[in-house]
Amino acid sequence: VQLQASGGGLVQAGGSLRLSCATTRTGFTIRGLGWYRQVPGKQRELVADISDGGTTKYAESVEGRFTISRDNAKNTVNLQMHSLKPEDTAVYYCHARATRWGRSYVNEFWGQGAKVTVSS
């Protein structure tokens, strides 16, 4: 599974950004897609996740401001971010959980990071 993220950038506090992640998944079935973020010196943390059934999960810090969605036809996952705060500044990583066809073991895959900078 390959993941290609896009859409990061610089925005003022209170603004909005949209991250997108295109996936290629030959031989795999995507089980879940998500976004994580990381700042220097800290662990990577879950921002939002969406299962193959459409169930979403959000970090408490972004609940109500961020929305994750997936387009199964286009094999993409998006993160719409509103009311951005300086503390949202981080490198955002696209993440996928996938199983090989006919197998049950869940593999994890990461995309390259997309830098998001929110100025105060």
Short mmCIF file of N, CA and C in Angstrom, two decimals:
data_model
loop_
_atom_site.label_atom_id
_atom_site.label_comp_id
_atom_site.label_asym_id
_atom_site.label_seq_id
_atom_site.Cartn_x
_atom_site.Cartn_y
_atom_site.Cartn_z
N VAL A 1 0.86 -1.19 0.00
CA VAL A 1 0.00 0.00 0.00
C VAL A 1 0.89 1.24 0.00
N GLN A 2 0.62 2.13 -0.91
CA GLN A 2 1.35 3.39 -0.96
C GLN A 2 0.40 4.54 -0.68
N LEU A 3 0.88 5.49 0.09
CA LEU A 3 0.06 6.62 0.50
C LEU A 3 0.77 7.91 0.10
N GLN A 4 0.05 8.81 -0.54
CA GLN A 4 0.61 10.07 -0.99
C GLN A 4 -0.23 11.20 -0.44
N ALA A 5 0.34 11.93 0.52
CA ALA A 5 -0.39 13.02 1.15
C ALA A 5 -0.14 14.34 0.43
N SER A 6 -1.12 15.22 0.51
CA SER A 6 -0.99 16.55 -0.07
C SER A 6 -1.88 17.52 0.69
N GLY A 7 -1.61 18.82 0.53
CA GLY A 7 -2.50 19.83 1.07
C GLY A 7 -2.00 20.58 2.29
N GLY A 8 -0.83 20.28 2.79
CA GLY A 8 -0.34 21.04 3.93
C GLY A 8 0.00 22.46 3.54
N GLY A 9 0.37 23.26 4.53
CA GLY A 9 0.75 24.63 4.24
C GLY A 9 0.70 25.51 5.46
N LEU A 10 0.76 26.80 5.20
CA LEU A 10 0.74 27.81 6.26
C LEU A 10 -0.61 28.50 6.28
N VAL A 11 -1.18 28.64 7.46
CA VAL A 11 -2.49 29.29 7.59
C VAL A 11 -2.51 30.06 8.90
N GLN A 12 -3.29 31.12 8.94
CA GLN A 12 -3.43 31.88 10.18
C GLN A 12 -4.40 31.17 11.13
N ALA A 13 -4.23 31.43 12.39
CA ALA A 13 -5.14 30.86 13.39
C ALA A 13 -6.58 31.21 13.02
N GLY A 14 -7.45 30.22 13.17
CA GLY A 14 -8.84 30.41 12.80
C GLY A 14 -9.15 30.00 11.38
N GLY A 15 -8.13 29.75 10.61
CA GLY A 15 -8.32 29.39 9.21
C GLY A 15 -8.58 27.91 9.02
N SER A 16 -8.62 27.50 7.76
CA SER A 16 -8.94 26.13 7.40
C SER A 16 -7.92 25.59 6.41
N LEU A 17 -7.73 24.29 6.47
CA LEU A 17 -6.90 23.58 5.51
C LEU A 17 -7.53 22.22 5.27
N ARG A 18 -7.23 21.66 4.11
CA ARG A 18 -7.72 20.32 3.79
C ARG A 18 -6.54 19.46 3.36
N LEU A 19 -6.38 18.34 4.03
CA LEU A 19 -5.35 17.37 3.67
C LEU A 19 -6.01 16.22 2.90
N SER A 20 -5.31 15.74 1.91
CA SER A 20 -5.79 14.59 1.16
C SER A 20 -4.70 13.54 1.09
N CYS A 21 -5.11 12.31 0.98
CA CYS A 21 -4.16 11.21 0.89
C CYS A 21 -4.69 10.22 -0.15
N ALA A 22 -3.92 10.04 -1.21
CA ALA A 22 -4.28 9.08 -2.24
C ALA A 22 -3.61 7.75 -1.92
N THR A 23 -4.36 6.67 -2.09
CA THR A 23 -3.82 5.36 -1.77
C THR A 23 -3.78 4.46 -2.99
N THR A 24 -2.76 3.66 -3.08
CA THR A 24 -2.72 2.57 -4.07
C THR A 24 -2.55 1.29 -3.27
N ARG A 25 -3.32 0.28 -3.60
CA ARG A 25 -3.43 -0.85 -2.69
C ARG A 25 -3.48 -2.21 -3.41
N THR A 26 -2.69 -2.40 -4.40
CA THR A 26 -2.70 -3.65 -5.15
C THR A 26 -2.43 -4.83 -4.22
N GLY A 27 -3.36 -5.78 -4.19
CA GLY A 27 -3.19 -6.96 -3.37
C GLY A 27 -3.62 -6.82 -1.93
N PHE A 28 -4.11 -5.66 -1.57
CA PHE A 28 -4.52 -5.41 -0.20
C PHE A 28 -5.95 -4.91 -0.14
N THR A 29 -6.58 -5.14 0.99
CA THR A 29 -7.87 -4.54 1.29
C THR A 29 -7.66 -3.54 2.43
N ILE A 30 -8.06 -2.29 2.17
CA ILE A 30 -7.91 -1.26 3.20
C ILE A 30 -8.95 -1.48 4.28
N ARG A 31 -8.52 -1.57 5.51
CA ARG A 31 -9.44 -1.76 6.64
C ARG A 31 -9.73 -0.46 7.35
N GLY A 32 -8.76 0.40 7.43
CA GLY A 32 -8.96 1.68 8.10
C GLY A 32 -7.96 2.69 7.59
N LEU A 33 -8.35 3.94 7.62
CA LEU A 33 -7.48 5.04 7.19
C LEU A 33 -7.49 6.11 8.26
N GLY A 34 -6.40 6.80 8.38
CA GLY A 34 -6.37 7.82 9.42
C GLY A 34 -5.28 8.85 9.20
N TRP A 35 -5.28 9.81 10.08
CA TRP A 35 -4.26 10.86 10.10
C TRP A 35 -3.66 10.93 11.49
N TYR A 36 -2.35 10.99 11.53
CA TYR A 36 -1.60 11.20 12.76
C TYR A 36 -0.81 12.50 12.59
N ARG A 37 -0.32 13.03 13.69
CA ARG A 37 0.55 14.19 13.60
C ARG A 37 1.67 14.08 14.63
N GLN A 38 2.73 14.78 14.31
CA GLN A 38 3.90 14.73 15.18
C GLN A 38 4.61 16.07 15.18
N VAL A 39 5.00 16.49 16.37
CA VAL A 39 5.84 17.67 16.51
C VAL A 39 7.19 17.22 17.05
N PRO A 40 8.24 17.97 16.79
CA PRO A 40 9.58 17.56 17.25
C PRO A 40 9.61 17.29 18.74
N GLY A 41 10.21 16.18 19.12
CA GLY A 41 10.35 15.85 20.53
C GLY A 41 9.16 15.17 21.15
N LYS A 42 8.10 14.96 20.37
CA LYS A 42 6.91 14.30 20.91
C LYS A 42 6.56 13.08 20.08
N GLN A 43 5.77 12.20 20.69
CA GLN A 43 5.34 11.02 19.97
C GLN A 43 4.28 11.37 18.94
N ARG A 44 4.24 10.56 17.91
CA ARG A 44 3.20 10.72 16.92
C ARG A 44 1.85 10.39 17.58
N GLU A 45 0.85 11.22 17.32
CA GLU A 45 -0.45 11.02 17.95
C GLU A 45 -1.56 10.90 16.91
N LEU A 46 -2.56 10.14 17.25
CA LEU A 46 -3.71 9.99 16.38
C LEU A 46 -4.50 11.29 16.35
N VAL A 47 -4.85 11.71 15.15
CA VAL A 47 -5.72 12.87 14.97
C VAL A 47 -7.14 12.40 14.66
N ALA A 48 -7.26 11.54 13.67
CA ALA A 48 -8.57 11.05 13.26
C ALA A 48 -8.40 9.74 12.52
N ASP A 49 -9.44 8.92 12.62
CA ASP A 49 -9.41 7.61 11.99
C ASP A 49 -10.80 7.29 11.46
N ILE A 50 -10.85 6.58 10.33
CA ILE A 50 -12.13 6.14 9.78
C ILE A 50 -11.99 4.69 9.36
N SER A 51 -12.91 3.87 9.83
CA SER A 51 -12.86 2.44 9.52
C SER A 51 -13.44 2.17 8.14
N ASP A 52 -13.31 0.92 7.68
CA ASP A 52 -13.89 0.57 6.39
C ASP A 52 -15.41 0.62 6.44
N GLY A 53 -15.97 0.59 7.64
CA GLY A 53 -17.42 0.72 7.77
C GLY A 53 -17.88 2.15 7.95
N GLY A 54 -16.93 3.08 8.00
CA GLY A 54 -17.28 4.49 8.11
C GLY A 54 -17.29 5.04 9.53
N THR A 55 -16.94 4.22 10.50
CA THR A 55 -16.89 4.69 11.88
C THR A 55 -15.69 5.61 12.06
N THR A 56 -15.93 6.76 12.64
CA THR A 56 -14.86 7.74 12.82
C THR A 56 -14.47 7.87 14.29
N LYS A 57 -13.23 8.27 14.48
CA LYS A 57 -12.71 8.49 15.81
C LYS A 57 -11.80 9.71 15.73
N TYR A 58 -11.87 10.58 16.73
CA TYR A 58 -11.09 11.81 16.74
C TYR A 58 -10.36 11.99 18.06
N ALA A 59 -9.22 12.64 17.99
CA ALA A 59 -8.56 13.08 19.20
C ALA A 59 -9.44 14.15 19.84
N GLU A 60 -9.45 14.17 21.14
CA GLU A 60 -10.30 15.13 21.85
C GLU A 60 -9.96 16.56 21.45
N SER A 61 -8.71 16.81 21.19
CA SER A 61 -8.27 18.18 20.88
C SER A 61 -8.77 18.70 19.54
N VAL A 62 -9.22 17.81 18.66
CA VAL A 62 -9.68 18.26 17.35
C VAL A 62 -11.17 18.00 17.14
N GLU A 63 -11.80 17.33 18.09
CA GLU A 63 -13.23 17.02 17.98
C GLU A 63 -14.03 18.29 17.72
N GLY A 64 -14.87 18.24 16.71
CA GLY A 64 -15.71 19.38 16.38
C GLY A 64 -15.07 20.37 15.43
N ARG A 65 -13.77 20.25 15.22
CA ARG A 65 -13.07 21.17 14.31
C ARG A 65 -12.57 20.45 13.05
N PHE A 66 -12.22 19.20 13.19
CA PHE A 66 -11.69 18.41 12.07
C PHE A 66 -12.72 17.37 11.66
N THR A 67 -12.74 17.07 10.37
CA THR A 67 -13.61 16.02 9.85
C THR A 67 -12.82 15.12 8.91
N ILE A 68 -12.86 13.83 9.18
CA ILE A 68 -12.20 12.87 8.31
C ILE A 68 -13.25 12.23 7.42
N SER A 69 -12.87 12.00 6.17
CA SER A 69 -13.79 11.35 5.24
C SER A 69 -12.98 10.49 4.28
N ARG A 70 -13.64 9.52 3.68
CA ARG A 70 -12.96 8.68 2.72
C ARG A 70 -13.84 8.49 1.49
N ASP A 71 -13.19 8.42 0.36
CA ASP A 71 -13.88 8.16 -0.90
C ASP A 71 -13.36 6.82 -1.39
N ASN A 72 -14.14 5.78 -1.20
CA ASN A 72 -13.68 4.44 -1.54
C ASN A 72 -13.51 4.26 -3.04
N ALA A 73 -14.30 4.98 -3.82
CA ALA A 73 -14.19 4.87 -5.28
C ALA A 73 -12.86 5.45 -5.77
N LYS A 74 -12.43 6.54 -5.12
CA LYS A 74 -11.19 7.20 -5.53
C LYS A 74 -10.00 6.77 -4.68
N ASN A 75 -10.28 5.92 -3.67
CA ASN A 75 -9.21 5.46 -2.78
C ASN A 75 -8.47 6.61 -2.13
N THR A 76 -9.23 7.56 -1.61
CA THR A 76 -8.62 8.70 -0.94
C THR A 76 -9.22 8.87 0.46
N VAL A 77 -8.44 9.50 1.32
CA VAL A 77 -8.93 9.89 2.63
C VAL A 77 -8.57 11.36 2.81
N ASN A 78 -9.51 12.11 3.35
CA ASN A 78 -9.33 13.54 3.49
C ASN A 78 -9.49 13.95 4.95
N LEU A 79 -8.83 15.05 5.29
CA LEU A 79 -8.98 15.62 6.62
C LEU A 79 -9.27 17.10 6.44
N GLN A 80 -10.49 17.49 6.71
CA GLN A 80 -10.87 18.91 6.64
C GLN A 80 -10.67 19.51 8.02
N MET A 81 -9.86 20.54 8.06
CA MET A 81 -9.51 21.16 9.34
C MET A 81 -10.02 22.59 9.38
N HIS A 82 -10.82 22.90 10.37
CA HIS A 82 -11.37 24.26 10.56
C HIS A 82 -10.90 24.79 11.90
N SER A 83 -11.04 26.09 12.06
CA SER A 83 -10.71 26.75 13.34
C SER A 83 -9.34 26.33 13.84
N LEU A 84 -8.38 26.37 12.95
CA LEU A 84 -7.05 25.90 13.30
C LEU A 84 -6.40 26.77 14.36
N LYS A 85 -5.63 26.12 15.20
CA LYS A 85 -4.95 26.78 16.31
C LYS A 85 -3.44 26.58 16.14
N PRO A 86 -2.65 27.46 16.72
CA PRO A 86 -1.19 27.28 16.64
C PRO A 86 -0.73 25.91 17.14
N GLU A 87 -1.44 25.37 18.12
CA GLU A 87 -1.06 24.04 18.64
C GLU A 87 -1.37 22.90 17.68
N ASP A 88 -2.05 23.20 16.58
CA ASP A 88 -2.26 22.19 15.54
C ASP A 88 -1.04 22.08 14.61
N THR A 89 -0.10 22.98 14.78
CA THR A 89 1.11 22.94 13.96
C THR A 89 1.84 21.63 14.18
N ALA A 90 2.10 20.92 13.07
CA ALA A 90 2.73 19.62 13.16
C ALA A 90 2.95 19.10 11.74
N VAL A 91 3.65 17.98 11.66
CA VAL A 91 3.69 17.23 10.42
C VAL A 91 2.59 16.17 10.51
N TYR A 92 1.73 16.15 9.53
CA TYR A 92 0.59 15.23 9.52
C TYR A 92 0.90 14.06 8.60
N TYR A 93 0.63 12.86 9.10
CA TYR A 93 0.93 11.64 8.36
C TYR A 93 -0.35 10.86 8.08
N CYS A 94 -0.48 10.43 6.85
CA CYS A 94 -1.56 9.55 6.46
C CYS A 94 -1.21 8.12 6.88
N HIS A 95 -2.18 7.37 7.34
CA HIS A 95 -1.96 6.02 7.87
C HIS A 95 -3.02 5.08 7.33
N ALA A 96 -2.63 3.86 7.04
CA ALA A 96 -3.59 2.86 6.57
C ALA A 96 -3.38 1.54 7.29
N ARG A 97 -4.48 0.88 7.57
CA ARG A 97 -4.46 -0.50 8.06
C ARG A 97 -5.02 -1.36 6.94
N ALA A 98 -4.30 -2.38 6.58
CA ALA A 98 -4.71 -3.18 5.42
C ALA A 98 -4.34 -4.64 5.61
N THR A 99 -5.13 -5.50 4.98
CA THR A 99 -4.85 -6.94 4.99
C THR A 99 -4.61 -7.41 3.57
N ARG A 100 -3.69 -8.32 3.42
CA ARG A 100 -3.50 -8.94 2.11
C ARG A 100 -4.72 -9.77 1.80
N TRP A 101 -5.05 -9.85 0.51
CA TRP A 101 -6.19 -10.65 0.10
C TRP A 101 -6.06 -12.07 0.63
N GLY A 102 -7.10 -12.53 1.31
CA GLY A 102 -7.12 -13.88 1.83
C GLY A 102 -6.41 -14.05 3.15
N ARG A 103 -5.86 -12.97 3.68
CA ARG A 103 -5.15 -13.05 4.95
C ARG A 103 -5.85 -12.18 6.00
N SER A 104 -5.58 -12.46 7.27
CA SER A 104 -6.22 -11.69 8.33
C SER A 104 -5.26 -10.75 9.05
N TYR A 105 -3.96 -10.94 8.85
CA TYR A 105 -3.00 -10.09 9.54
C TYR A 105 -3.11 -8.67 9.05
N VAL A 106 -3.17 -7.74 10.00
CA VAL A 106 -3.34 -6.33 9.66
C VAL A 106 -1.97 -5.66 9.56
N ASN A 107 -1.67 -5.15 8.40
CA ASN A 107 -0.42 -4.42 8.18
C ASN A 107 -0.69 -2.92 8.31
N GLU A 108 0.34 -2.20 8.69
CA GLU A 108 0.24 -0.75 8.80
C GLU A 108 1.16 -0.09 7.80
N PHE A 109 0.66 1.00 7.22
CA PHE A 109 1.43 1.73 6.22
C PHE A 109 1.34 3.22 6.52
N TRP A 110 2.41 3.93 6.18
CA TRP A 110 2.48 5.36 6.42
C TRP A 110 2.83 6.10 5.13
N GLY A 111 2.22 7.27 4.99
CA GLY A 111 2.59 8.15 3.91
C GLY A 111 3.67 9.11 4.36
N GLN A 112 4.17 9.90 3.42
CA GLN A 112 5.14 10.92 3.81
C GLN A 112 4.37 12.03 4.52
N GLY A 113 5.01 12.82 5.29
CA GLY A 113 4.33 13.84 6.07
C GLY A 113 3.93 15.05 5.24
N ALA A 114 2.90 15.71 5.73
CA ALA A 114 2.45 16.99 5.16
C ALA A 114 2.53 18.02 6.28
N LYS A 115 3.35 19.03 6.08
CA LYS A 115 3.57 20.00 7.16
C LYS A 115 2.44 21.00 7.21
N VAL A 116 1.91 21.19 8.40
CA VAL A 116 0.86 22.19 8.64
C VAL A 116 1.40 23.17 9.67
N THR A 117 1.40 24.45 9.30
CA THR A 117 1.86 25.49 10.21
C THR A 117 0.74 26.49 10.41
N VAL A 118 0.37 26.71 11.67
CA VAL A 118 -0.69 27.65 12.01
C VAL A 118 -0.06 28.80 12.76
N SER A 119 -0.13 29.99 12.18
CA SER A 119 0.47 31.16 12.81
C SER A 119 -0.55 31.86 13.70
N SER A 120 -0.06 32.46 14.77
CA SER A 120 -0.96 33.14 15.71
C SER A 120 -1.17 34.59 15.32
#
